[in-house]
mmCIF file of C-alpha atoms in Angstrom:
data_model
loop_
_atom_site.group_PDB
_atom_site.id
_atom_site.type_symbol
_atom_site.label_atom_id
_atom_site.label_comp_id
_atom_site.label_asym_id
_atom_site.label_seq_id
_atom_site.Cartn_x
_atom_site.Cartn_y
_atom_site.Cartn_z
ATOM 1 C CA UNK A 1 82.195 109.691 81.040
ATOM 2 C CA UNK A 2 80.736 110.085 84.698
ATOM 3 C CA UNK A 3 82.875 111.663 87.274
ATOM 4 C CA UNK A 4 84.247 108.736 90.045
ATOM 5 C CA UNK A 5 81.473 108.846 92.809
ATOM 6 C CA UNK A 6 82.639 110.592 96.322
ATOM 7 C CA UNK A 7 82.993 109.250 99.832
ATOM 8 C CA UNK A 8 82.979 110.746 102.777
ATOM 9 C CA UNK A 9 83.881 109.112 105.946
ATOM 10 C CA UNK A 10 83.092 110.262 109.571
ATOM 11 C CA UNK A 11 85.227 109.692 112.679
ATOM 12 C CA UNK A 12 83.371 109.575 116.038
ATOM 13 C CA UNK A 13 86.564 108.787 117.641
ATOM 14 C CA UNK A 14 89.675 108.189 116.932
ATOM 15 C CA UNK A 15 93.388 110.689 116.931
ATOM 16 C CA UNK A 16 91.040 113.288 114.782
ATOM 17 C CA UNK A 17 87.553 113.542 114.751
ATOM 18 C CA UNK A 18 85.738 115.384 111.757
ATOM 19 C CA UNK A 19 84.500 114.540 108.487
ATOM 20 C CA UNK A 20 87.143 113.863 105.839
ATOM 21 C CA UNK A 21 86.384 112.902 101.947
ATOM 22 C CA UNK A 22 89.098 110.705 101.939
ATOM 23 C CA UNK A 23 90.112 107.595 102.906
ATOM 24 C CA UNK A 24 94.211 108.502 103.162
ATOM 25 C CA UNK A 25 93.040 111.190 105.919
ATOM 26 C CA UNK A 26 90.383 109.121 107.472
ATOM 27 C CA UNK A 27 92.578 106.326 107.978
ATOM 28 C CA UNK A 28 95.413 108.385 109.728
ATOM 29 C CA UNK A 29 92.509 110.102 111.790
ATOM 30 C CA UNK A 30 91.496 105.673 112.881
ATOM 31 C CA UNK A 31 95.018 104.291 112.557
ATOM 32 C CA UNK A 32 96.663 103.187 115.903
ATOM 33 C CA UNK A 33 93.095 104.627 117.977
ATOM 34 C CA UNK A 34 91.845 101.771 120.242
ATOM 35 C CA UNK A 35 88.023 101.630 119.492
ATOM 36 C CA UNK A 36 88.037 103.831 116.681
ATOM 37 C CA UNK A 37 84.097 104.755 115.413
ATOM 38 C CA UNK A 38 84.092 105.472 111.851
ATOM 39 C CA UNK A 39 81.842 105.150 108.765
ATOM 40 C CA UNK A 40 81.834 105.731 104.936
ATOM 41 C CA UNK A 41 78.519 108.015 103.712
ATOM 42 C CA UNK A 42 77.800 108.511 99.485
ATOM 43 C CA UNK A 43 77.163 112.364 99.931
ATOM 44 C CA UNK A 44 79.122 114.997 102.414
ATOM 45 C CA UNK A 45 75.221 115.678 103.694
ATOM 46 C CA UNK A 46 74.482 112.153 105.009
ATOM 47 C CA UNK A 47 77.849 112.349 106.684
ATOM 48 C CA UNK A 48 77.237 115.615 108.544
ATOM 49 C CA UNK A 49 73.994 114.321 109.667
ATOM 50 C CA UNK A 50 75.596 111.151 110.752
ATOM 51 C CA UNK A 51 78.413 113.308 112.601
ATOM 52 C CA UNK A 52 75.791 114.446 114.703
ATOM 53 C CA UNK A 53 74.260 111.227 115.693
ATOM 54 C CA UNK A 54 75.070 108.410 118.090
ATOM 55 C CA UNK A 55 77.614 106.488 115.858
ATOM 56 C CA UNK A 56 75.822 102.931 117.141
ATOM 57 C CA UNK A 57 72.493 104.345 115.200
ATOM 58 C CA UNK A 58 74.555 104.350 111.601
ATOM 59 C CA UNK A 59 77.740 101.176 112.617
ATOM 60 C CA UNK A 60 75.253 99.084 114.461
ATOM 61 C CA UNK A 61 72.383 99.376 111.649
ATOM 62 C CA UNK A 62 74.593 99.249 108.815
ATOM 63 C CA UNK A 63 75.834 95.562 109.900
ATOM 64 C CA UNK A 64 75.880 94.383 106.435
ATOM 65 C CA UNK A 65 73.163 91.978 106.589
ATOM 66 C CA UNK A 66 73.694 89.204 104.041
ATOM 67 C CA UNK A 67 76.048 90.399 101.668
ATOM 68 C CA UNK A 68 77.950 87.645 99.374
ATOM 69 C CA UNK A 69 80.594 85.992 101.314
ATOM 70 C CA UNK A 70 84.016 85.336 99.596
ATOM 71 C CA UNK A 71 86.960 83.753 100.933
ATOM 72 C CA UNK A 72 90.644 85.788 101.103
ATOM 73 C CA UNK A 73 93.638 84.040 99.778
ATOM 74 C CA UNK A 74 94.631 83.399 102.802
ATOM 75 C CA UNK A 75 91.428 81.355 103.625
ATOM 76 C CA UNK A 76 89.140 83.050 106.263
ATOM 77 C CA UNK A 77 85.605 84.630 104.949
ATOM 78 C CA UNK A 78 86.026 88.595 104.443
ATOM 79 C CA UNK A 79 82.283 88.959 105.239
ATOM 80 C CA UNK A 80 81.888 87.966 108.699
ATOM 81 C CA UNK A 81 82.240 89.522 111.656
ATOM 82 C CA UNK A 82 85.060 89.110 114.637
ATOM 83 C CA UNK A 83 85.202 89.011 118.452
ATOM 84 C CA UNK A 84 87.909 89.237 121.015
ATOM 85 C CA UNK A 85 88.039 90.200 124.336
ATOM 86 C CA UNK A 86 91.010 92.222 126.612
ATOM 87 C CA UNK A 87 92.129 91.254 130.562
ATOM 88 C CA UNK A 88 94.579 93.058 132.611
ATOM 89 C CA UNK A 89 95.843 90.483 134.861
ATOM 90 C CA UNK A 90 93.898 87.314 135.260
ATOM 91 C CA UNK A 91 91.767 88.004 137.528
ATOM 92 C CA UNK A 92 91.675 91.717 135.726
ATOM 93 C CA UNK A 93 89.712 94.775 134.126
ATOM 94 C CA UNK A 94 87.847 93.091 131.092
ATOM 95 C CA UNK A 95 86.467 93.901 128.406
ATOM 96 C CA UNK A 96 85.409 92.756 124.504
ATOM 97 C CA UNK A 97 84.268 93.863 121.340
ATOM 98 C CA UNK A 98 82.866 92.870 118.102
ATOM 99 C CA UNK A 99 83.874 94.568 114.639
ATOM 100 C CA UNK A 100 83.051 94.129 111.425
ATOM 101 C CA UNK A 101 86.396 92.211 109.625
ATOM 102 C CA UNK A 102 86.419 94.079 106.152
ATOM 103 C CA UNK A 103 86.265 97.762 107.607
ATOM 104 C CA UNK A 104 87.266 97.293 110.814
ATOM 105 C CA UNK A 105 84.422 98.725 112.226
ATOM 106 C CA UNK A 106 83.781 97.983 115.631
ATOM 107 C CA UNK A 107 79.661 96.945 116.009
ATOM 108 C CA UNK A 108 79.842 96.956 119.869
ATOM 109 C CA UNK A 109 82.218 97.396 122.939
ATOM 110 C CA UNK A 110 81.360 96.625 126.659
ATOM 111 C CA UNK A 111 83.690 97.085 129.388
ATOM 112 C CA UNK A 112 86.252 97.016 131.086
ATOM 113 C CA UNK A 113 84.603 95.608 134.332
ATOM 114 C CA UNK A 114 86.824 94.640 137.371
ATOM 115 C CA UNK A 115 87.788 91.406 138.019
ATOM 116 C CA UNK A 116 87.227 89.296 135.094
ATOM 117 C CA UNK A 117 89.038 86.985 132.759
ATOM 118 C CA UNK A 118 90.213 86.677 129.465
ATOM 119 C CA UNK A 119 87.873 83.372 128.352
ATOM 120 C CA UNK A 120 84.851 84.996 129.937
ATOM 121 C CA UNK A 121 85.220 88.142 128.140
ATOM 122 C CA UNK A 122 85.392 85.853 125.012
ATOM 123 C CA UNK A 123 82.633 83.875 126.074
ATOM 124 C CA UNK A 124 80.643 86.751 126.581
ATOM 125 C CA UNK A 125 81.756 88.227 123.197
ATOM 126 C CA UNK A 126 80.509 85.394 121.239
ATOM 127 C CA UNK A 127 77.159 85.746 122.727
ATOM 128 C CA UNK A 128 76.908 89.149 122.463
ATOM 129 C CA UNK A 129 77.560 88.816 118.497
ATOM 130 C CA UNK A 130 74.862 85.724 117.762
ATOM 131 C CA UNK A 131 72.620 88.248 119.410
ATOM 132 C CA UNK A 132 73.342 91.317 117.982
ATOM 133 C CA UNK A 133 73.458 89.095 114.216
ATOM 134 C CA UNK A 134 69.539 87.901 115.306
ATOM 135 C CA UNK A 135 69.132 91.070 115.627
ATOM 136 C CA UNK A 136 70.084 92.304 112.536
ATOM 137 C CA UNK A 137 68.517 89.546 110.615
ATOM 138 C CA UNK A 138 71.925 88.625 109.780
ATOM 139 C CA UNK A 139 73.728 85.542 107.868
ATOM 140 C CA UNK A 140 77.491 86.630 108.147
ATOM 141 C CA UNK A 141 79.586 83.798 110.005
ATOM 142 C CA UNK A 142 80.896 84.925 113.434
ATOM 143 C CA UNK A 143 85.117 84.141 114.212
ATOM 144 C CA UNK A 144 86.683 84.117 117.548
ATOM 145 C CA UNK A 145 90.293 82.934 118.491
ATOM 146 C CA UNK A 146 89.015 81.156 122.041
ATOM 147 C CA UNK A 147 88.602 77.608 121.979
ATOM 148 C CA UNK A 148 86.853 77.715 125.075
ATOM 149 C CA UNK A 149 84.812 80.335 124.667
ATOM 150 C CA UNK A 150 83.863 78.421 121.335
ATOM 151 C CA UNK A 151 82.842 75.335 123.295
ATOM 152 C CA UNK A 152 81.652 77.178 126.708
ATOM 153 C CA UNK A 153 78.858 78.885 123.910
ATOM 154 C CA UNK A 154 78.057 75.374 122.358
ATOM 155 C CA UNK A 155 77.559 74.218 125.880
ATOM 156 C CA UNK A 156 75.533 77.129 126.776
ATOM 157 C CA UNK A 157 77.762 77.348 129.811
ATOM 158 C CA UNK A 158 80.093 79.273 130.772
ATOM 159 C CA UNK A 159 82.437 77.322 132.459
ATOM 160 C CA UNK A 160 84.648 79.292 134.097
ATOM 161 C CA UNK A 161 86.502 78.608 138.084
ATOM 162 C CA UNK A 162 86.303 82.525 138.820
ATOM 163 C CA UNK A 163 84.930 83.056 141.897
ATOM 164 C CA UNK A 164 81.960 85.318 142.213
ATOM 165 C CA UNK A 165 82.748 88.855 144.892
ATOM 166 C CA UNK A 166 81.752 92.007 145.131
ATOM 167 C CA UNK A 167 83.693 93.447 142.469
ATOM 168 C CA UNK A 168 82.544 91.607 139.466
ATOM 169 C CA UNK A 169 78.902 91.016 139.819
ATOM 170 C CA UNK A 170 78.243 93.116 136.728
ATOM 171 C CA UNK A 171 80.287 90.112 135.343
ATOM 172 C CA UNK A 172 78.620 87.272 136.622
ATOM 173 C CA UNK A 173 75.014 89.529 135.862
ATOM 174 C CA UNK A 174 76.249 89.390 132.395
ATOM 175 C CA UNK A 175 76.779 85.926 132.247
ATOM 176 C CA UNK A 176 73.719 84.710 133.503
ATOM 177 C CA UNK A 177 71.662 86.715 130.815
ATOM 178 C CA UNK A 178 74.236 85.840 128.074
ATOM 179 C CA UNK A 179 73.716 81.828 129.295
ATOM 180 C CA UNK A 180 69.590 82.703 129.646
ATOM 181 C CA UNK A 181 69.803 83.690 125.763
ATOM 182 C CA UNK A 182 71.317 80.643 124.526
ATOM 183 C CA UNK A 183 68.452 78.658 126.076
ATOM 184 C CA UNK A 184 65.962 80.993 124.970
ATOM 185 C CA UNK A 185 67.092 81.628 121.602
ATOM 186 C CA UNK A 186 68.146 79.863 118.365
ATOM 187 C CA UNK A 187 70.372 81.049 115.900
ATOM 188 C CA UNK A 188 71.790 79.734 112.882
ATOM 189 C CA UNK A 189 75.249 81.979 113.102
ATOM 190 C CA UNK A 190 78.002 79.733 111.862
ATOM 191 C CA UNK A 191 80.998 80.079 114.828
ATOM 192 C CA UNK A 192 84.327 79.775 113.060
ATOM 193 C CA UNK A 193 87.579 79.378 114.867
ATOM 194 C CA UNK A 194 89.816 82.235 113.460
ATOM 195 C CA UNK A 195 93.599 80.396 112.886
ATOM 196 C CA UNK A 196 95.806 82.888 114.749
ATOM 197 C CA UNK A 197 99.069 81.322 112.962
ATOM 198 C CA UNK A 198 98.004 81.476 109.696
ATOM 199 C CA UNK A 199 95.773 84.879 109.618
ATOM 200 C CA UNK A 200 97.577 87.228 112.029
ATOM 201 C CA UNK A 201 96.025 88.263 115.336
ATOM 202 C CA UNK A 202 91.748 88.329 114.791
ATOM 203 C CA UNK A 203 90.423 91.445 113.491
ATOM 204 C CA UNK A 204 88.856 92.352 116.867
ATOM 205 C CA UNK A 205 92.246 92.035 118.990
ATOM 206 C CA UNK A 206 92.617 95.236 121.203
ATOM 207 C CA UNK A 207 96.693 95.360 120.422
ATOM 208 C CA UNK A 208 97.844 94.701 123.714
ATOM 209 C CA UNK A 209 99.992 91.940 123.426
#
């Protein structure tokens, strides 16, 4: 009978950071930690390599290109990745993220930047995911909770009534290249709207609420 194979998970950042070769540890180490960075390795030497690395090199490249894609009971697809953006007062310090839904590992993270809003954040989020899927050579389905952002990305505008100043031209930089890409670029991402009543708050949701 073969012994049960070992994993050993690193923690970039989170309440602890370290290696730990279990998941009961690794989990209170993430749990609760805003933009935690972990990963899973199959032997305790991969892991203290990784530990050593940027954690973007081994989350970002390990973006689990095409695996199957199976539906949950309660109807979203497990495989896919979610994004979701964060804005302290409206306007506000934004910022989003992407993560991958079954681990909760987070694939990217920009922000915050002053004076932004919530629906650009998420407009800017969905972008920043069909990109970062191209360039994975990825087929997982991309979910985000926004509507407008949803539409805004269809539209390949970003529609938004914020008023361009000082303080956010990093925004409005951002916007222009993420509105240059859609033009430039296709992609054959599927954009699913993630049901917030029947799922629970989306995967990527920074907790603030």
């Amino acid at each position: 009978m073969s012994a049960k194979k070992s994993k050993y998970y690193v923690v970039w950042e989170g309440n602890a950071i370290g290696i730990f070769d279990n998941w009961d540890d690794c989990k209170i180490s993430v749990s609760g930690f805003d933009g935690a960075k972990y990963k899973s390795f199959g032997t305790r030497e991969e892991a203290e390599k990784a530990f050593t690395e940027n954690p973007f090199k081994h989350i970002g490249s390990q973006a689990k290109k095409n695996p199957p894609q199976t539906t949950t009971s309660t109807g979203f697809i497990r495989e896919s990745i979610a994004v979701d953006a964060a804005c302290s007062g409206n306007p506000g310090k934004m910022e989003y993220r992407g993560v991958f839904v079954p681990t909760g590992e987070q694939l990217f993270h920009v922000g915050p930047m002053e004076q932004g809003t919530n629906n650009i954040g998420e407009f800017l989020a969905i972008v920043h995911g069909l990109a970062f899927l191209k360039q994975q050579n990825s087929t997982l389905p991309l979910y985000s909770d926004s509507k407008n952002a949803i539409t805004w990305v269809k539209n390949k505008h970003c529609k938004t009534k914020l008023t361009p100043v000082s303080e956010n031209q990093e925004i409005f930089n951002l916007i222009a290249r993420a509105e240059k890409w859609l033009h430039e670029n296709h992609y054959s991402t599927t954009i699913l709207k993630w049901e917030t009543e029947e799922w629970g708050e989306i995967p990527a949701d920074f907790g603030r609420k």
